[in-house]
PDB file of C-alpha atoms in Angstrom:
ATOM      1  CA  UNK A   1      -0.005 -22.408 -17.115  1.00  0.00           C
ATOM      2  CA  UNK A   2      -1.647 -18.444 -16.921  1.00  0.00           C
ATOM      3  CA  UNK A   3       1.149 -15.888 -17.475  1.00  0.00           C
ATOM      4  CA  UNK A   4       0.892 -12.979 -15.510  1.00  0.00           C
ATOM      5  CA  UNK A   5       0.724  -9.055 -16.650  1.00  0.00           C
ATOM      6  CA  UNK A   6       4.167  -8.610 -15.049  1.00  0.00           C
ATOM      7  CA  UNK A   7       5.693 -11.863 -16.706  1.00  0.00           C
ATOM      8  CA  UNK A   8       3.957 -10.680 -20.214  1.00  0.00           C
ATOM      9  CA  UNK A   9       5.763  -7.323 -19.716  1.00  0.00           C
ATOM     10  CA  UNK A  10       9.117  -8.631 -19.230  1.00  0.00           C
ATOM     11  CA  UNK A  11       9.284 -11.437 -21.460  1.00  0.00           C
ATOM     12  CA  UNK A  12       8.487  -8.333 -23.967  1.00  0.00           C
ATOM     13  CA  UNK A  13      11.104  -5.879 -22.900  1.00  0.00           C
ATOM     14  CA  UNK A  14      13.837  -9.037 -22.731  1.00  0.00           C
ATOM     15  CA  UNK A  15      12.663  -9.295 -26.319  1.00  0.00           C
ATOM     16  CA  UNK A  16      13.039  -5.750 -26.858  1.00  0.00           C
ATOM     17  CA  UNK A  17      16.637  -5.498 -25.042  1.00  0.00           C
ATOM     18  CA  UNK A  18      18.060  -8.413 -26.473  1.00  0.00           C
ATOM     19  CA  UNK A  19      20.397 -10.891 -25.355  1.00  0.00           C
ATOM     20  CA  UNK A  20      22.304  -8.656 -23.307  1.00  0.00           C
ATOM     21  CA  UNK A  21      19.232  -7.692 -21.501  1.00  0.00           C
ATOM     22  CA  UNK A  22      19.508  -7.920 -17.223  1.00  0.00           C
ATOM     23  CA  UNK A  23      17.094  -7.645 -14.558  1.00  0.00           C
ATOM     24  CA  UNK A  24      17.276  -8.343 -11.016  1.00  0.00           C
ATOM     25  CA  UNK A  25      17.249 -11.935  -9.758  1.00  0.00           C
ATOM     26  CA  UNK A  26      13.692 -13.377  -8.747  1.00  0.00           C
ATOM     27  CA  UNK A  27      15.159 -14.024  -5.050  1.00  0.00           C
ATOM     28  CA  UNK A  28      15.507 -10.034  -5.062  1.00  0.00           C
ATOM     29  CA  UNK A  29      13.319  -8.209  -3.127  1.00  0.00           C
ATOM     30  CA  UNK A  30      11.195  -6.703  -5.666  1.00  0.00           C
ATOM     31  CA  UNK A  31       8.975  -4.492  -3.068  1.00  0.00           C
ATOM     32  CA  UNK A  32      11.530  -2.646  -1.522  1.00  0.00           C
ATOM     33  CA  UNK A  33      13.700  -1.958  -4.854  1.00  0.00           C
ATOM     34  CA  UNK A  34      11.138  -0.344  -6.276  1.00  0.00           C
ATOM     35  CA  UNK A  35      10.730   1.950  -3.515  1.00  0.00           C
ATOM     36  CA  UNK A  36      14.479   2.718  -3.620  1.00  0.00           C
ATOM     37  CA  UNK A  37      14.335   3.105  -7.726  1.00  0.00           C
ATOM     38  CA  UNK A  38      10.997   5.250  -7.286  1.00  0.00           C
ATOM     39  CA  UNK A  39      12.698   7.320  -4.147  1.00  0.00           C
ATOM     40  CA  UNK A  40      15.968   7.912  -5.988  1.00  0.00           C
ATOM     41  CA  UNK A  41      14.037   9.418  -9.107  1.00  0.00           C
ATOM     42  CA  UNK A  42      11.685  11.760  -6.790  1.00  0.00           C
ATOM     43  CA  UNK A  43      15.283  12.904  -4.983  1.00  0.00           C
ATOM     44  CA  UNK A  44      17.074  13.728  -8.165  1.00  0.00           C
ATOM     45  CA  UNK A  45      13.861  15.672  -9.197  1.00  0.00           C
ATOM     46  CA  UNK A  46      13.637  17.755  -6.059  1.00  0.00           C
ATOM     47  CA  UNK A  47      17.643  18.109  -6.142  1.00  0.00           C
ATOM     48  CA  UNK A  48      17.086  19.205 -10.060  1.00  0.00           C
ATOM     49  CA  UNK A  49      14.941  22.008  -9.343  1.00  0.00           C
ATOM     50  CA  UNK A  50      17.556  23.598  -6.676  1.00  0.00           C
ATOM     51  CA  UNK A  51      19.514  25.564  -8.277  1.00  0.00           C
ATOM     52  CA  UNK A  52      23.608  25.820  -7.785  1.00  0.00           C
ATOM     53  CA  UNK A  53      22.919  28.764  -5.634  1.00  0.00           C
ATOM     54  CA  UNK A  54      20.478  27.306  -3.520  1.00  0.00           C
ATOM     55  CA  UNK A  55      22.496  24.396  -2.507  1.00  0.00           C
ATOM     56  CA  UNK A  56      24.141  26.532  -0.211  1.00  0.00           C
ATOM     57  CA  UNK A  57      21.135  27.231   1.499  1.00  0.00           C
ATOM     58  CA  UNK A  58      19.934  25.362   4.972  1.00  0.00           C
ATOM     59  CA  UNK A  59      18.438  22.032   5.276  1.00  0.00           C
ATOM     60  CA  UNK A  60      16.454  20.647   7.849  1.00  0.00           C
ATOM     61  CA  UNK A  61      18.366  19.041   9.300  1.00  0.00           C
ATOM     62  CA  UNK A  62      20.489  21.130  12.002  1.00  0.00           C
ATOM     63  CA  UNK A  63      24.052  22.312  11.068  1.00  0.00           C
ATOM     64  CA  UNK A  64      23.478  20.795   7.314  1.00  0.00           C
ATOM     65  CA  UNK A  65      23.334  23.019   4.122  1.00  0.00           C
ATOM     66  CA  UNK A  66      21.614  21.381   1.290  1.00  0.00           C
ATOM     67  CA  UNK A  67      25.030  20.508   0.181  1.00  0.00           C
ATOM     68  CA  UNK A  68      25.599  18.574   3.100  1.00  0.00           C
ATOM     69  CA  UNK A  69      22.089  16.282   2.519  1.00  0.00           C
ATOM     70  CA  UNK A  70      22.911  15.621  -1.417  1.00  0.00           C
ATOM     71  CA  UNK A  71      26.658  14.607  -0.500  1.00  0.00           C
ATOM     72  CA  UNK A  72      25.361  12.639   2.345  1.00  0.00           C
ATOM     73  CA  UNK A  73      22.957  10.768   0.114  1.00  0.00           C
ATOM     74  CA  UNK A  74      26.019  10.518  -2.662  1.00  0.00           C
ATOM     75  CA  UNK A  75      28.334   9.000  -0.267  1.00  0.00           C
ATOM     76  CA  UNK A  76      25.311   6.081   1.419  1.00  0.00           C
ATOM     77  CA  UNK A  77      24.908   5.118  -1.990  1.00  0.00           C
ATOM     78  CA  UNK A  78      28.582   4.290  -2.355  1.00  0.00           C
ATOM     79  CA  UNK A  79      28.762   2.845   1.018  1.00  0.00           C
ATOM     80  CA  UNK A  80      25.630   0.584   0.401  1.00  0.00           C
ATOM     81  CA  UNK A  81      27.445  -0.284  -2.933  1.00  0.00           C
ATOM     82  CA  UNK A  82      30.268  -1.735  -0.312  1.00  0.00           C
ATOM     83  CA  UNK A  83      27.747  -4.130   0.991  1.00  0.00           C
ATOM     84  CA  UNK A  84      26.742  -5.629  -1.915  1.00  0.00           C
ATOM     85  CA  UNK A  85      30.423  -6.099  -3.006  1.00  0.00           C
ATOM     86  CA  UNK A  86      31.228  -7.687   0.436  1.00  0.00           C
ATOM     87  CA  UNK A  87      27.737 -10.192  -0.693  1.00  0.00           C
ATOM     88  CA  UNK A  88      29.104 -11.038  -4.375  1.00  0.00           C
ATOM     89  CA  UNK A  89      32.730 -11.659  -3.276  1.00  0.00           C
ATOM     90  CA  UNK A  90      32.345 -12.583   0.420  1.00  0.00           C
ATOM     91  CA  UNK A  91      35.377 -10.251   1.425  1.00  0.00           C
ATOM     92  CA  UNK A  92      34.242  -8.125   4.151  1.00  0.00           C
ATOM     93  CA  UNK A  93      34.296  -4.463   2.839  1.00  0.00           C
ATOM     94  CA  UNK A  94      31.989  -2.249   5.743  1.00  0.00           C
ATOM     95  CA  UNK A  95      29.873   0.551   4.806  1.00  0.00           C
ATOM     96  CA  UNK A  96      32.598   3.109   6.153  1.00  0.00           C
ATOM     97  CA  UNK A  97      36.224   3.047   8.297  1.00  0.00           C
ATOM     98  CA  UNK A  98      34.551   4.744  11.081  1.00  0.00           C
ATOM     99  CA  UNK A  99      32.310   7.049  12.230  1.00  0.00           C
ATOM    100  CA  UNK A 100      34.820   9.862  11.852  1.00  0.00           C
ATOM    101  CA  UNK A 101      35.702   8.720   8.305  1.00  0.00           C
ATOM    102  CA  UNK A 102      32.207   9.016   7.318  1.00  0.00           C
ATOM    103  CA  UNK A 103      31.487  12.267   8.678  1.00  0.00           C
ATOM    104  CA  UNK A 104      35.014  13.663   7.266  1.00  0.00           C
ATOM    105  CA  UNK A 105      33.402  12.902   4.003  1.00  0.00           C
ATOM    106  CA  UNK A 106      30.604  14.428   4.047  1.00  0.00           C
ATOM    107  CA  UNK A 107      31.761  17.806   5.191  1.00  0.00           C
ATOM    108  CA  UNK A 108      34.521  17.439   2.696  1.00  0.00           C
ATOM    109  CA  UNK A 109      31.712  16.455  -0.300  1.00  0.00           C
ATOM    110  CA  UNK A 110      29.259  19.220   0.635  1.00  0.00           C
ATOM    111  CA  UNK A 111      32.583  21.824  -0.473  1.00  0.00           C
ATOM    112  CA  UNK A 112      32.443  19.870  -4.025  1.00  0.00           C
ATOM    113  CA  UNK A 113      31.701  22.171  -6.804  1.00  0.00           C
ATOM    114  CA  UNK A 114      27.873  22.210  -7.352  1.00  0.00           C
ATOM    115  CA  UNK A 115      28.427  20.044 -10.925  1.00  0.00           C
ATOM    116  CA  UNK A 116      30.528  17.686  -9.379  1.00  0.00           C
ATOM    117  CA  UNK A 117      28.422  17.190  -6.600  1.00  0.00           C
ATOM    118  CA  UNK A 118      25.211  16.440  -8.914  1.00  0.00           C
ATOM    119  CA  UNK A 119      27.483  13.939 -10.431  1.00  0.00           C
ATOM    120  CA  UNK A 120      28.232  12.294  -7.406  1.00  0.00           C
ATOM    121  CA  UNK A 121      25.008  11.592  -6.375  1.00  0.00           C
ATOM    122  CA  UNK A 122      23.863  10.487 -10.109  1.00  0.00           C
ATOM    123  CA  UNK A 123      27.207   8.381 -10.448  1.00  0.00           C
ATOM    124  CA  UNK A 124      26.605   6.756  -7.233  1.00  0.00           C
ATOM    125  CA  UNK A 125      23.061   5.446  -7.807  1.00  0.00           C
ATOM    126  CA  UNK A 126      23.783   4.515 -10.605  1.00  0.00           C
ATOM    127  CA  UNK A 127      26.848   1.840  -9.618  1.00  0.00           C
ATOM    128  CA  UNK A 128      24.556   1.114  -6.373  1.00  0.00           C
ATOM    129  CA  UNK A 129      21.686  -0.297  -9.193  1.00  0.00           C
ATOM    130  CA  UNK A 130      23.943  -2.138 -10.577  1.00  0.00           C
ATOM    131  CA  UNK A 131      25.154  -4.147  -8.342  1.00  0.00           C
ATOM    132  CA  UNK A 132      21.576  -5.054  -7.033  1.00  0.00           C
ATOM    133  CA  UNK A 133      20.468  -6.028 -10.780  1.00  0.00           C
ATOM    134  CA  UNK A 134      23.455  -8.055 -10.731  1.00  0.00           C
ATOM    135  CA  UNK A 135      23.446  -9.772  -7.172  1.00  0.00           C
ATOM    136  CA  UNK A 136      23.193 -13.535  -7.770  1.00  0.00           C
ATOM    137  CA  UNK A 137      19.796 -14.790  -6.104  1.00  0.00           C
ATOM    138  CA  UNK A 138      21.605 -16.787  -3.025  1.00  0.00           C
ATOM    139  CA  UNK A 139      23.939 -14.122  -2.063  1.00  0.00           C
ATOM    140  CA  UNK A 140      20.938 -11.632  -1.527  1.00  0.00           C
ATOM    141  CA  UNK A 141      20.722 -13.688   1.683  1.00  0.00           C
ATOM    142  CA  UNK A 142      24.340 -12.977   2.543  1.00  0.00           C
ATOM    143  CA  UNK A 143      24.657 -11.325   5.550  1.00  0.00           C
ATOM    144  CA  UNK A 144      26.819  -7.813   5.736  1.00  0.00           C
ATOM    145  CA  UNK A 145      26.933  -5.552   8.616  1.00  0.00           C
ATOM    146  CA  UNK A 146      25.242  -1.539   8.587  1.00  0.00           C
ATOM    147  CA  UNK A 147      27.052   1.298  10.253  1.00  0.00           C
ATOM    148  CA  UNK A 148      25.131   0.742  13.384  1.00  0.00           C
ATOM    149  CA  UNK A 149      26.814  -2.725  13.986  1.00  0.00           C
ATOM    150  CA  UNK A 150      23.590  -4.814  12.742  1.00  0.00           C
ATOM    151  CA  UNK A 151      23.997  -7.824  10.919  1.00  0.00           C
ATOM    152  CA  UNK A 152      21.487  -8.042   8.458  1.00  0.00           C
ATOM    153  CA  UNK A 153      20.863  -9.608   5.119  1.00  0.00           C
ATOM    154  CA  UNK A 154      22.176  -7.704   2.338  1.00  0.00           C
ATOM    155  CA  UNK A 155      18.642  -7.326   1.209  1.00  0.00           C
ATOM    156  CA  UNK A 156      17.789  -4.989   3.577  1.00  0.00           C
ATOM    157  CA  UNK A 157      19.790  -2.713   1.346  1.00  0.00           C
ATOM    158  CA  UNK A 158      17.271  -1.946  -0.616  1.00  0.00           C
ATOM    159  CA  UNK A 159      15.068  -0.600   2.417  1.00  0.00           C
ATOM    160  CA  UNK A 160      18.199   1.022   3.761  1.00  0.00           C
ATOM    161  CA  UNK A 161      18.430   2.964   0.927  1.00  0.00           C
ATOM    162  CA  UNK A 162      14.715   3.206   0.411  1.00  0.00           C
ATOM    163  CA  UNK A 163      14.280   5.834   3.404  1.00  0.00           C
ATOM    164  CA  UNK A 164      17.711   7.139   2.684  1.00  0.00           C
ATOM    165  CA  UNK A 165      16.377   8.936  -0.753  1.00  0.00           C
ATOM    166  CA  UNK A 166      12.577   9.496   0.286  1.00  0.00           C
ATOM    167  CA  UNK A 167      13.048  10.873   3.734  1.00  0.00           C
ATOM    168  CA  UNK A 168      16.355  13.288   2.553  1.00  0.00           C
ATOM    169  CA  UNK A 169      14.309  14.536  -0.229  1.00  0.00           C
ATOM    170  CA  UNK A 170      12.347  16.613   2.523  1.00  0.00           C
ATOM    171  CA  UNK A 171      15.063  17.550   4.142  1.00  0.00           C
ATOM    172  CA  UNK A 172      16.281  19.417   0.909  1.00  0.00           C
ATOM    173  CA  UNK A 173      13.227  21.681   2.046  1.00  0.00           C
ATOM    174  CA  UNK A 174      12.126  22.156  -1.547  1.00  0.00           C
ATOM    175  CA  UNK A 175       8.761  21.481  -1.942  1.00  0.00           C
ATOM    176  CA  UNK A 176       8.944  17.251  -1.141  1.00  0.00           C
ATOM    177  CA  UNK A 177       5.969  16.432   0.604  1.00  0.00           C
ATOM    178  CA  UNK A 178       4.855  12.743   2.465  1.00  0.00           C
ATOM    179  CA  UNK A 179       1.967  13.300   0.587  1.00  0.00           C
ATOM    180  CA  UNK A 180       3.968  12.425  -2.530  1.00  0.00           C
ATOM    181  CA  UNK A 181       5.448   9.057  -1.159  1.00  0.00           C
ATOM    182  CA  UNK A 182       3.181   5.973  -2.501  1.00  0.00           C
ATOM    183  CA  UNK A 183       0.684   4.731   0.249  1.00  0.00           C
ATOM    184  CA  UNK A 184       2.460   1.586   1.134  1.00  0.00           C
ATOM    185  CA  UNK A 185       5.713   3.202   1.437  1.00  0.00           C
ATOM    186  CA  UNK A 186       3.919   5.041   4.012  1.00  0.00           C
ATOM    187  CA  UNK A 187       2.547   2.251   5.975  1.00  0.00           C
ATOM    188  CA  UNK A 188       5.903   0.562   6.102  1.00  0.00           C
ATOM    189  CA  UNK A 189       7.232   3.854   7.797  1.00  0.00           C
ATOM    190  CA  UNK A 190       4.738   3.407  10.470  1.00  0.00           C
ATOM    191  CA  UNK A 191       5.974   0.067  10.879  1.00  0.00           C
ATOM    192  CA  UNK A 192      10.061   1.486  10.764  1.00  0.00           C
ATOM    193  CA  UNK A 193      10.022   4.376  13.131  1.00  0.00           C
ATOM    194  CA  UNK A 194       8.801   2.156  16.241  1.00  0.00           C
ATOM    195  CA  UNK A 195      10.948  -0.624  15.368  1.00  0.00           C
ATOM    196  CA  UNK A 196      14.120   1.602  15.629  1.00  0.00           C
ATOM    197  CA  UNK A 197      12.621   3.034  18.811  1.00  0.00           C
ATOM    198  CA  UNK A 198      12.435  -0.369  20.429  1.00  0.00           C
ATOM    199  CA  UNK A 199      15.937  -1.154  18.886  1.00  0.00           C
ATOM    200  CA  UNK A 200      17.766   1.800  20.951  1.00  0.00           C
ATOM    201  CA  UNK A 201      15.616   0.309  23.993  1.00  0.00           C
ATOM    202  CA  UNK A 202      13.472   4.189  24.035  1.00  0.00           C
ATOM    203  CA  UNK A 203      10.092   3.853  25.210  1.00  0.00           C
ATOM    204  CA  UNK A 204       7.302   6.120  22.507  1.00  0.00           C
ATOM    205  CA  UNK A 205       4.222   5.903  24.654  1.00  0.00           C
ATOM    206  CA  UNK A 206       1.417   6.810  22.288  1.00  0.00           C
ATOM    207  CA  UNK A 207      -2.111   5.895  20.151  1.00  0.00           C
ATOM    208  CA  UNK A 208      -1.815   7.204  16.287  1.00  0.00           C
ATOM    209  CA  UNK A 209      -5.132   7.585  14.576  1.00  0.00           C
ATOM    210  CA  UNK A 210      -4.629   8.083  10.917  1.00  0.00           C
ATOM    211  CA  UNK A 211      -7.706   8.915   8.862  1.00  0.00           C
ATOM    212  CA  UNK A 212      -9.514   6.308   7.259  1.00  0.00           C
ATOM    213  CA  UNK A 213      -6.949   3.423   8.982  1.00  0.00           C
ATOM    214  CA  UNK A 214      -6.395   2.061  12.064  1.00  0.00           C
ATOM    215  CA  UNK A 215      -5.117   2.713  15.162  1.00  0.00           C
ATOM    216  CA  UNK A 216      -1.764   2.273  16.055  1.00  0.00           C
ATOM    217  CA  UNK A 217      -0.764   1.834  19.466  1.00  0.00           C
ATOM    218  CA  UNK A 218       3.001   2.300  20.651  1.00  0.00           C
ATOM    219  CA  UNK A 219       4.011   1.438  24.024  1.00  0.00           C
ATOM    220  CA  UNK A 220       0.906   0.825  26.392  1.00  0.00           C
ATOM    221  CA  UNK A 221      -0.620   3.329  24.671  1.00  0.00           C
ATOM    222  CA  UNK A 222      -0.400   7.630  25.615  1.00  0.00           C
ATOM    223  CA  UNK A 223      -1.799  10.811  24.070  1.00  0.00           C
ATOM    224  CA  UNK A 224      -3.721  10.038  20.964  1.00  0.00           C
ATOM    225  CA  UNK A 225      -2.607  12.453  17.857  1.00  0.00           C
ATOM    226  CA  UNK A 226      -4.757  11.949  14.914  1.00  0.00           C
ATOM    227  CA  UNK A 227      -4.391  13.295  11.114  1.00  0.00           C
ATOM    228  CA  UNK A 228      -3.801  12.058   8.185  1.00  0.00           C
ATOM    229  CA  UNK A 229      -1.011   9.285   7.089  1.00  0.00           C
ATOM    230  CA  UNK A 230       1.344  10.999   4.979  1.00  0.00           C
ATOM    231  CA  UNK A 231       1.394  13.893   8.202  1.00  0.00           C
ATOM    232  CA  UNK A 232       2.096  11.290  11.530  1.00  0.00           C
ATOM    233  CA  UNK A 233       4.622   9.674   9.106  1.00  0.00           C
ATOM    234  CA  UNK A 234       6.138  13.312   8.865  1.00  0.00           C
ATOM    235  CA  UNK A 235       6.232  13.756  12.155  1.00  0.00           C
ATOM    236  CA  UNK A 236       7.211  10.545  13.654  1.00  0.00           C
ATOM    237  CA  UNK A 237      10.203  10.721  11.336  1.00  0.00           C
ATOM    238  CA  UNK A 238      11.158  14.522  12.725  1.00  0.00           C
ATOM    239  CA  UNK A 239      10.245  16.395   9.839  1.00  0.00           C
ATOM    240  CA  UNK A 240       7.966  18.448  11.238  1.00  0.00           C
ATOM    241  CA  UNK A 241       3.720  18.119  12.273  1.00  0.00           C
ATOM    242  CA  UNK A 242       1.165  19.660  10.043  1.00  0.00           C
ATOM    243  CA  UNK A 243      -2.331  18.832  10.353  1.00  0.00           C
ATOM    244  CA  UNK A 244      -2.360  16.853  13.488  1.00  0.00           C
ATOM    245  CA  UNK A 245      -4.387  17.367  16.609  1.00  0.00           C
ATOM    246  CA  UNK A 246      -3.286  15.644  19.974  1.00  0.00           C
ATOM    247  CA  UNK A 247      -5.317  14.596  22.978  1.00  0.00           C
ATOM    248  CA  UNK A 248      -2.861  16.199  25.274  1.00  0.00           C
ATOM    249  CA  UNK A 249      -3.089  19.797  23.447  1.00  0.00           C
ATOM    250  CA  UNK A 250       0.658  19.748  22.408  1.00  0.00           C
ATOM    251  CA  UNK A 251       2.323  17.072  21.089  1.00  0.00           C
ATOM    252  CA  UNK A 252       4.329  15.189  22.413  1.00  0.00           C
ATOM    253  CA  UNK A 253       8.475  14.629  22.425  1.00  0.00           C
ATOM    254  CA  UNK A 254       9.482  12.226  20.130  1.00  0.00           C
ATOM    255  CA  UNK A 255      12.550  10.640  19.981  1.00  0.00           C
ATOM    256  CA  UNK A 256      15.132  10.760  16.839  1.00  0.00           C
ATOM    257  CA  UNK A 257      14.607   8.354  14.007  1.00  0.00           C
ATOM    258  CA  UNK A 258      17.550   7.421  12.185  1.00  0.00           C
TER     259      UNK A 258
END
């Protein structure tokens, strides 16, 4: 039987590590992990090249500082960490107590002192990775419930916190760009926004023309906006448009994403 590049590579580093060598179970969902993994580096490098100062600074996101974004992206990581708890043990334990409780911590973590708020953030991925590496392969079909009320299997986690890190490192407003996300992180987006339209029952009536791809029709079809990937992605997620023309002169209204 051929062994694979992959296989090669981690027979190697298993051989390297050890016996105390992990890695995540083959029922994982490799994909969308290393999106999250990839995501969660490019977040701590924007956040490390904000200075204390500059946390205080605006986001993007209405009535949120840059403090308010990294303790926000702290506090999901925790919360996500819940869900794969309530998967190992099967003892319900929800992402948060309530929609108050949530948002009561996040005001109250964006007044952390600037070190302790890096920590929280690095602390907090790092227990959230752990518990995915660790997940036994049948419980990553265990089935928690998000915030929203969904009941989902715990593997979505990893896609959860996939857009959580990539789409909050803009919002830091420090020089994270779609362009950087990988191209198929970018076509799963696409795929995301829509789907969370049709979820909350709003009707997006338009054609997407990204360069080089193809078209993408939402609804019965509207306004056609054209440009490249990494900017419709931008701006169907509300981070602003750049570089996009629309068949209607001004683009249209989106809804909110998530």
């Amino acid at each position: 039987m051929s062994v694979t590049t992959d296989e090669a590579a981690r027979a190697a580093l298993r051989a390297r590590q050890g016996p105390g060598y992990r890695e995540d179970s083959p029922q994982a969902p490799a994909r969308e992990l290393l999106w999250a993994r990839r995501g969660t580096a490019y977040f701590a490098r924007v956040l490390g090249g904000l200075s204390d100062a500059e946390l205080d600074a605006p986001s993007l996101l209405p009535g949120w500082s840059r403090r308010h974004v990294v303790a926000h992206v702290g506090y999901n990581a925790r919360a996500l960490t819940r869900l794969l708890e309530w998967a190992r043990t099967g003892v319900e334990t929800p992402m948060y107590a309530s929609a108050e409780q949530r948002g009561a911590e996040i005001e109250s973590g964006a007044t952390l002192p600037a070190r302790a708020l890096r920590s929280l953030v690095a602390h907090a991925e790092r227990h959230l990775d752990v518990e995915w590496r660790d997940l036994p392969g049948p419980a990553w079909e265990a089935r928690v419930r998000t915030a929203q009320g969904r009941l989902v299997p715990v593997r979505e986690t990893a896609w959860m916190r996939t857009r959580e890190v990539w789409i909050h490192a803009l919002d830091l407003d420090a020089g994270a760009s779609t362009r950087d996300f990988p191209p198929e992180l970018l076509g799963a987006l696409l795929v995301d926004v829509p789907r969370m339209w049709r979820r909350r029952e709003e009707t997006v009536r338009l054609r997407l023309v990204p360069d080089g791809g193809d078209d993408v029709v939402l609804g019965d079809g509207g306004p056609t906006v054209s440009g490249s990937l990494p900017d419709l992605v931008r701006w169907l997620a509300g981070r602003g448009a750049r570089g996009l023309t629309s068949s209607a002169g001004e683009l249209p209204h989106l809804p909110r994403w998530f």
